Amino acid sequence: MPKFKWENGSKIAEANVEINGNIYNVNPAQFEGKTPLSAQNLNAMQDGIYEDLTTIKELSNENILDYEESQGYLINEENKQLFNGIIPRYEKMMHFSNDEVVVGLYKDKPLYRKSFDFGALNKDGVITITTLENVDTLFVIHDKSFLKNGNQQFPLVKTHISNAAAQTDFRYDSNTGIVQIGCGSALNITSGTLTLEYTKTTD
């Protein structure tokens, strides 16, 4: 949308009131404040918004940011250091994808998110979901992670008060970066999704 140039109005008459056919001048109200709704302030605000949008567009054109409408800003391997000051829009922060995306900051470091879909887990076995590199801090997003058995859906980490064979667990080895899900012998897991958020040692 093109810019709209705001202009202050011009006074064409003094404030007055008519009583019984007679016109009397009145004193206009007095105002005080640091940010009056003036054309100057509105134009300055509009210019600031356009400058921010232009900066984002220039970064995208220079391939510093990789942008897709469905994903938001994706990680550009060659320019990760530039993400320290960038926080995605709220709707992108709520996006869950099989692509690695930046969803905000955690202790002044970019916070990454990625969802992993996986297939069947063998009874009384372990499945390796992925191997993460250069992870500093790791979070499991439990409300966006789950296991399935046909039409039944379970939490990612499933416990049972009296039957250990009916439990699942999450495993992460910080030395190797290997992420795994363990499954008890009493369960039949046909598929699942694991969603992780993490920071990196390289940022």
mmCIF file of C-alpha atoms in Angstrom:
data_model
loop_
_atom_site.group_PDB
_atom_site.id
_atom_site.type_symbol
_atom_site.label_atom_id
_atom_site.label_comp_id
_atom_site.label_asym_id
_atom_site.label_seq_id
_atom_site.Cartn_x
_atom_site.Cartn_y
_atom_site.Cartn_z
ATOM 1 C CA MET A 1 0.000 0.000 0.000
ATOM 2 C CA PRO A 2 1.457 3.413 -0.895
ATOM 3 C CA LYS A 3 2.171 5.951 1.808
ATOM 4 C CA PHE A 4 -0.595 8.354 2.747
ATOM 5 C CA LYS A 5 0.606 11.901 3.413
ATOM 6 C CA TRP A 6 -1.009 13.285 6.531
ATOM 7 C CA GLU A 7 -1.645 17.050 6.612
ATOM 8 C CA ASN A 8 -2.833 19.290 9.425
ATOM 9 C CA GLY A 9 -6.069 21.157 8.828
ATOM 10 C CA SER A 10 -6.279 24.928 8.328
ATOM 11 C CA LYS A 11 -8.279 27.143 10.682
ATOM 12 C CA ILE A 12 -11.109 28.852 8.832
ATOM 13 C CA ALA A 13 -12.930 30.386 11.800
ATOM 14 C CA GLU A 14 -12.596 30.984 15.513
ATOM 15 C CA ALA A 15 -14.443 28.706 17.915
ATOM 16 C CA ASN A 16 -17.878 30.184 18.617
ATOM 17 C CA VAL A 17 -21.360 29.400 19.819
ATOM 18 C CA GLU A 18 -24.678 30.876 18.723
ATOM 19 C CA ILE A 19 -27.254 31.770 21.398
ATOM 20 C CA ASN A 20 -30.577 33.375 20.446
ATOM 21 C CA GLY A 21 -29.146 34.533 17.145
ATOM 22 C CA ASN A 22 -26.063 36.046 18.724
ATOM 23 C CA ILE A 23 -22.623 34.564 18.012
ATOM 24 C CA TYR A 24 -20.104 34.464 20.863
ATOM 25 C CA ASN A 25 -16.420 33.539 20.579
ATOM 26 C CA VAL A 26 -15.288 30.825 23.036
ATOM 27 C CA ASN A 27 -11.887 29.790 24.270
ATOM 28 C CA PRO A 28 -10.881 26.407 22.763
ATOM 29 C CA ALA A 29 -9.798 23.564 25.038
ATOM 30 C CA GLN A 30 -6.129 23.409 26.050
ATOM 31 C CA PHE A 31 -4.126 20.185 25.624
ATOM 32 C CA GLU A 32 -0.849 18.881 27.009
ATOM 33 C CA GLY A 33 1.195 15.848 25.926
ATOM 34 C CA LYS A 34 4.401 14.618 24.272
ATOM 35 C CA THR A 35 2.830 12.825 21.281
ATOM 36 C CA PRO A 36 -0.105 14.831 19.943
ATOM 37 C CA LEU A 37 -1.993 13.342 17.019
ATOM 38 C CA SER A 38 -0.422 15.695 14.496
ATOM 39 C CA ALA A 39 0.345 15.180 10.819
ATOM 40 C CA GLN A 40 4.066 15.368 11.644
ATOM 41 C CA ASN A 41 3.877 12.519 14.172
ATOM 42 C CA LEU A 42 1.685 10.347 11.942
ATOM 43 C CA ASN A 43 4.060 10.765 8.996
ATOM 44 C CA ALA A 44 7.069 9.971 11.205
ATOM 45 C CA MET A 45 5.398 6.793 12.446
ATOM 46 C CA GLN A 46 4.545 5.764 8.901
ATOM 47 C CA ASP A 47 8.109 6.433 7.713
ATOM 48 C CA GLY A 48 9.485 4.252 10.528
ATOM 49 C CA ILE A 49 7.253 1.338 9.559
ATOM 50 C CA TYR A 50 8.274 1.599 5.914
ATOM 51 C CA GLU A 51 11.975 1.700 6.884
ATOM 52 C CA ASP A 52 11.596 -1.561 8.856
ATOM 53 C CA LEU A 53 9.784 -3.251 5.970
ATOM 54 C CA THR A 54 12.439 -2.048 3.519
ATOM 55 C CA THR A 55 15.202 -3.476 5.727
ATOM 56 C CA ILE A 56 13.553 -6.895 5.824
ATOM 57 C CA LYS A 57 13.060 -6.839 2.064
ATOM 58 C CA GLU A 58 16.696 -5.909 1.459
ATOM 59 C CA LEU A 59 17.910 -8.715 3.739
ATOM 60 C CA SER A 60 15.727 -11.187 1.869
ATOM 61 C CA ASN A 61 16.998 -9.949 -1.513
ATOM 62 C CA GLU A 62 20.585 -10.395 -0.322
ATOM 63 C CA ASN A 63 19.824 -13.993 0.724
ATOM 64 C CA ILE A 64 20.691 -13.169 4.319
ATOM 65 C CA LEU A 65 17.235 -14.429 5.222
ATOM 66 C CA ASP A 66 15.497 -17.301 3.447
ATOM 67 C CA TYR A 67 11.761 -16.624 3.492
ATOM 68 C CA GLU A 68 8.860 -18.865 2.614
ATOM 69 C CA GLU A 69 5.259 -17.824 3.128
ATOM 70 C CA SER A 70 4.331 -21.104 4.802
ATOM 71 C CA GLN A 71 7.405 -21.362 7.026
ATOM 72 C CA GLY A 72 8.514 -17.867 7.928
ATOM 73 C CA TYR A 73 12.243 -17.185 8.123
ATOM 74 C CA LEU A 74 14.276 -20.352 7.614
ATOM 75 C CA ILE A 75 17.860 -20.853 8.715
ATOM 76 C CA ASN A 76 20.434 -19.630 6.234
ATOM 77 C CA GLU A 77 23.531 -21.737 6.930
ATOM 78 C CA GLU A 78 25.940 -19.002 5.837
ATOM 79 C CA ASN A 79 24.450 -16.220 7.944
ATOM 80 C CA LYS A 80 23.337 -17.751 11.243
ATOM 81 C CA GLN A 81 25.083 -15.040 13.244
ATOM 82 C CA LEU A 82 22.634 -12.470 11.869
ATOM 83 C CA PHE A 83 19.658 -14.098 13.595
ATOM 84 C CA ASN A 84 20.630 -12.881 17.066
ATOM 85 C CA GLY A 85 18.552 -9.724 16.738
ATOM 86 C CA ILE A 86 15.622 -11.177 14.802
ATOM 87 C CA ILE A 87 12.409 -12.373 16.423
ATOM 88 C CA PRO A 88 9.765 -13.725 14.025
ATOM 89 C CA ARG A 89 6.209 -12.460 13.976
ATOM 90 C CA TYR A 90 3.815 -14.069 16.477
ATOM 91 C CA GLU A 91 2.126 -16.264 13.876
ATOM 92 C CA LYS A 92 5.533 -17.631 12.848
ATOM 93 C CA MET A 93 6.403 -18.334 16.480
ATOM 94 C CA MET A 94 3.324 -20.565 16.620
ATOM 95 C CA HIS A 95 4.332 -22.463 13.476
ATOM 96 C CA PHE A 96 5.359 -26.118 13.774
ATOM 97 C CA SER A 97 7.206 -27.638 10.843
ATOM 98 C CA ASN A 98 9.568 -30.412 9.755
ATOM 99 C CA ASP A 99 11.925 -27.592 8.739
ATOM 100 C CA GLU A 100 14.191 -25.957 11.281
ATOM 101 C CA VAL A 101 12.828 -22.488 12.082
ATOM 102 C CA VAL A 102 13.781 -19.699 14.462
ATOM 103 C CA VAL A 103 10.907 -18.975 16.837
ATOM 104 C CA GLY A 104 12.465 -16.446 19.198
ATOM 105 C CA LEU A 105 15.306 -16.003 21.677
ATOM 106 C CA TYR A 106 16.355 -17.957 24.759
ATOM 107 C CA LYS A 107 18.867 -16.187 26.976
ATOM 108 C CA ASP A 108 19.902 -13.910 24.098
ATOM 109 C CA LYS A 109 20.474 -16.829 21.711
ATOM 110 C CA PRO A 110 18.304 -17.859 18.729
ATOM 111 C CA LEU A 111 15.749 -20.494 19.706
ATOM 112 C CA TYR A 112 15.208 -23.128 17.013
ATOM 113 C CA ARG A 113 12.238 -25.464 16.571
ATOM 114 C CA LYS A 114 11.805 -28.611 14.502
ATOM 115 C CA SER A 115 9.256 -31.446 14.428
ATOM 116 C CA PHE A 116 10.258 -35.015 13.579
ATOM 117 C CA ASP A 117 7.793 -37.627 12.289
ATOM 118 C CA PHE A 118 8.693 -41.272 12.819
ATOM 119 C CA GLY A 119 7.260 -44.711 12.143
ATOM 120 C CA ALA A 120 6.582 -47.819 14.197
ATOM 121 C CA LEU A 121 8.439 -48.589 17.417
ATOM 122 C CA ASN A 122 9.309 -52.212 18.042
ATOM 123 C CA LYS A 123 7.918 -53.608 21.259
ATOM 124 C CA ASP A 124 10.452 -53.407 24.051
ATOM 125 C CA GLY A 125 12.775 -51.527 21.719
ATOM 126 C CA VAL A 126 14.307 -48.155 20.944
ATOM 127 C CA ILE A 127 14.036 -46.039 17.801
ATOM 128 C CA THR A 128 16.521 -43.309 16.874
ATOM 129 C CA ILE A 129 14.608 -40.196 15.804
ATOM 130 C CA THR A 130 17.463 -37.914 14.755
ATOM 131 C CA THR A 131 20.973 -36.746 15.550
ATOM 132 C CA LEU A 132 21.363 -33.118 16.568
ATOM 133 C CA GLU A 133 24.596 -31.196 16.167
ATOM 134 C CA ASN A 134 25.975 -28.327 18.260
ATOM 135 C CA VAL A 135 23.027 -28.311 20.682
ATOM 136 C CA ASP A 136 23.460 -26.151 23.766
ATOM 137 C CA THR A 137 20.079 -26.322 25.545
ATOM 138 C CA LEU A 138 17.314 -28.756 24.520
ATOM 139 C CA PHE A 139 13.582 -28.638 25.269
ATOM 140 C CA VAL A 140 10.919 -31.246 24.469
ATOM 141 C CA ILE A 141 7.619 -29.597 23.496
ATOM 142 C CA HIS A 142 5.325 -32.220 24.999
ATOM 143 C CA ASP A 143 1.998 -30.723 23.919
ATOM 144 C CA LYS A 144 3.130 -30.923 20.268
ATOM 145 C CA SER A 145 4.661 -34.420 20.579
ATOM 146 C CA PHE A 146 2.694 -37.679 20.604
ATOM 147 C CA LEU A 147 2.602 -41.412 19.859
ATOM 148 C CA LYS A 148 -0.091 -43.275 17.929
ATOM 149 C CA ASN A 149 -1.487 -46.791 17.814
ATOM 150 C CA GLY A 150 -4.082 -46.774 15.051
ATOM 151 C CA ASN A 151 -6.752 -44.302 16.173
ATOM 152 C CA GLN A 152 -5.370 -44.084 19.712
ATOM 153 C CA GLN A 153 -3.019 -41.252 20.638
ATOM 154 C CA PHE A 154 -0.671 -41.149 23.635
ATOM 155 C CA PRO A 155 1.663 -38.606 25.208
ATOM 156 C CA LEU A 156 5.258 -38.860 24.049
ATOM 157 C CA VAL A 157 6.369 -39.992 27.503
ATOM 158 C CA LYS A 158 3.772 -42.482 28.708
ATOM 159 C CA THR A 159 3.858 -43.819 32.242
ATOM 160 C CA HIS A 160 1.883 -46.607 33.908
ATOM 161 C CA ILE A 161 1.366 -46.873 37.623
ATOM 162 C CA SER A 162 1.741 -50.671 37.793
ATOM 163 C CA ASN A 163 3.057 -51.901 34.436
ATOM 164 C CA ALA A 164 6.535 -50.783 33.380
ATOM 165 C CA ALA A 165 6.108 -52.596 30.065
ATOM 166 C CA ALA A 166 3.348 -50.126 29.153
ATOM 167 C CA GLN A 167 5.624 -47.088 29.317
ATOM 168 C CA THR A 168 7.622 -45.019 26.845
ATOM 169 C CA ASP A 169 10.535 -42.679 27.468
ATOM 170 C CA PHE A 170 12.547 -39.935 25.776
ATOM 171 C CA ARG A 171 16.322 -40.271 25.533
ATOM 172 C CA TYR A 172 18.944 -37.726 24.529
ATOM 173 C CA ASP A 173 22.716 -38.261 24.586
ATOM 174 C CA SER A 174 24.407 -34.848 24.761
ATOM 175 C CA ASN A 175 27.748 -36.370 23.802
ATOM 176 C CA THR A 176 26.580 -37.910 20.518
ATOM 177 C CA GLY A 177 23.494 -35.751 19.842
ATOM 178 C CA ILE A 178 21.388 -38.904 19.344
ATOM 179 C CA VAL A 179 17.667 -38.538 20.140
ATOM 180 C CA GLN A 180 15.693 -41.727 20.823
ATOM 181 C CA ILE A 181 12.294 -42.978 21.995
ATOM 182 C CA GLY A 182 12.062 -46.154 24.062
ATOM 183 C CA CYS A 183 8.965 -48.384 24.049
ATOM 184 C CA GLY A 184 7.786 -51.046 26.531
ATOM 185 C CA SER A 185 6.885 -54.574 25.435
ATOM 186 C CA ALA A 186 3.167 -54.096 26.193
ATOM 187 C CA LEU A 187 2.768 -51.255 23.680
ATOM 188 C CA ASN A 188 2.307 -51.224 19.931
ATOM 189 C CA ILE A 189 3.283 -47.800 18.578
ATOM 190 C CA THR A 190 2.634 -47.353 14.860
ATOM 191 C CA SER A 191 3.822 -43.739 14.427
ATOM 192 C CA GLY A 192 4.512 -40.497 16.224
ATOM 193 C CA THR A 193 5.780 -36.933 16.179
ATOM 194 C CA LEU A 194 8.493 -35.365 18.314
ATOM 195 C CA THR A 195 8.823 -31.572 18.543
ATOM 196 C CA LEU A 196 12.008 -30.052 19.933
ATOM 197 C CA GLU A 197 13.243 -26.538 20.645
ATOM 198 C CA TYR A 198 16.928 -25.850 21.183
ATOM 199 C CA THR A 199 19.757 -23.370 21.188
ATOM 200 C CA LYS A 200 23.159 -23.983 19.589
ATOM 201 C CA THR A 201 26.728 -23.701 20.745
ATOM 202 C CA THR A 202 27.646 -22.101 17.427
ATOM 203 C CA ASP A 203 25.513 -18.967 18.040
#
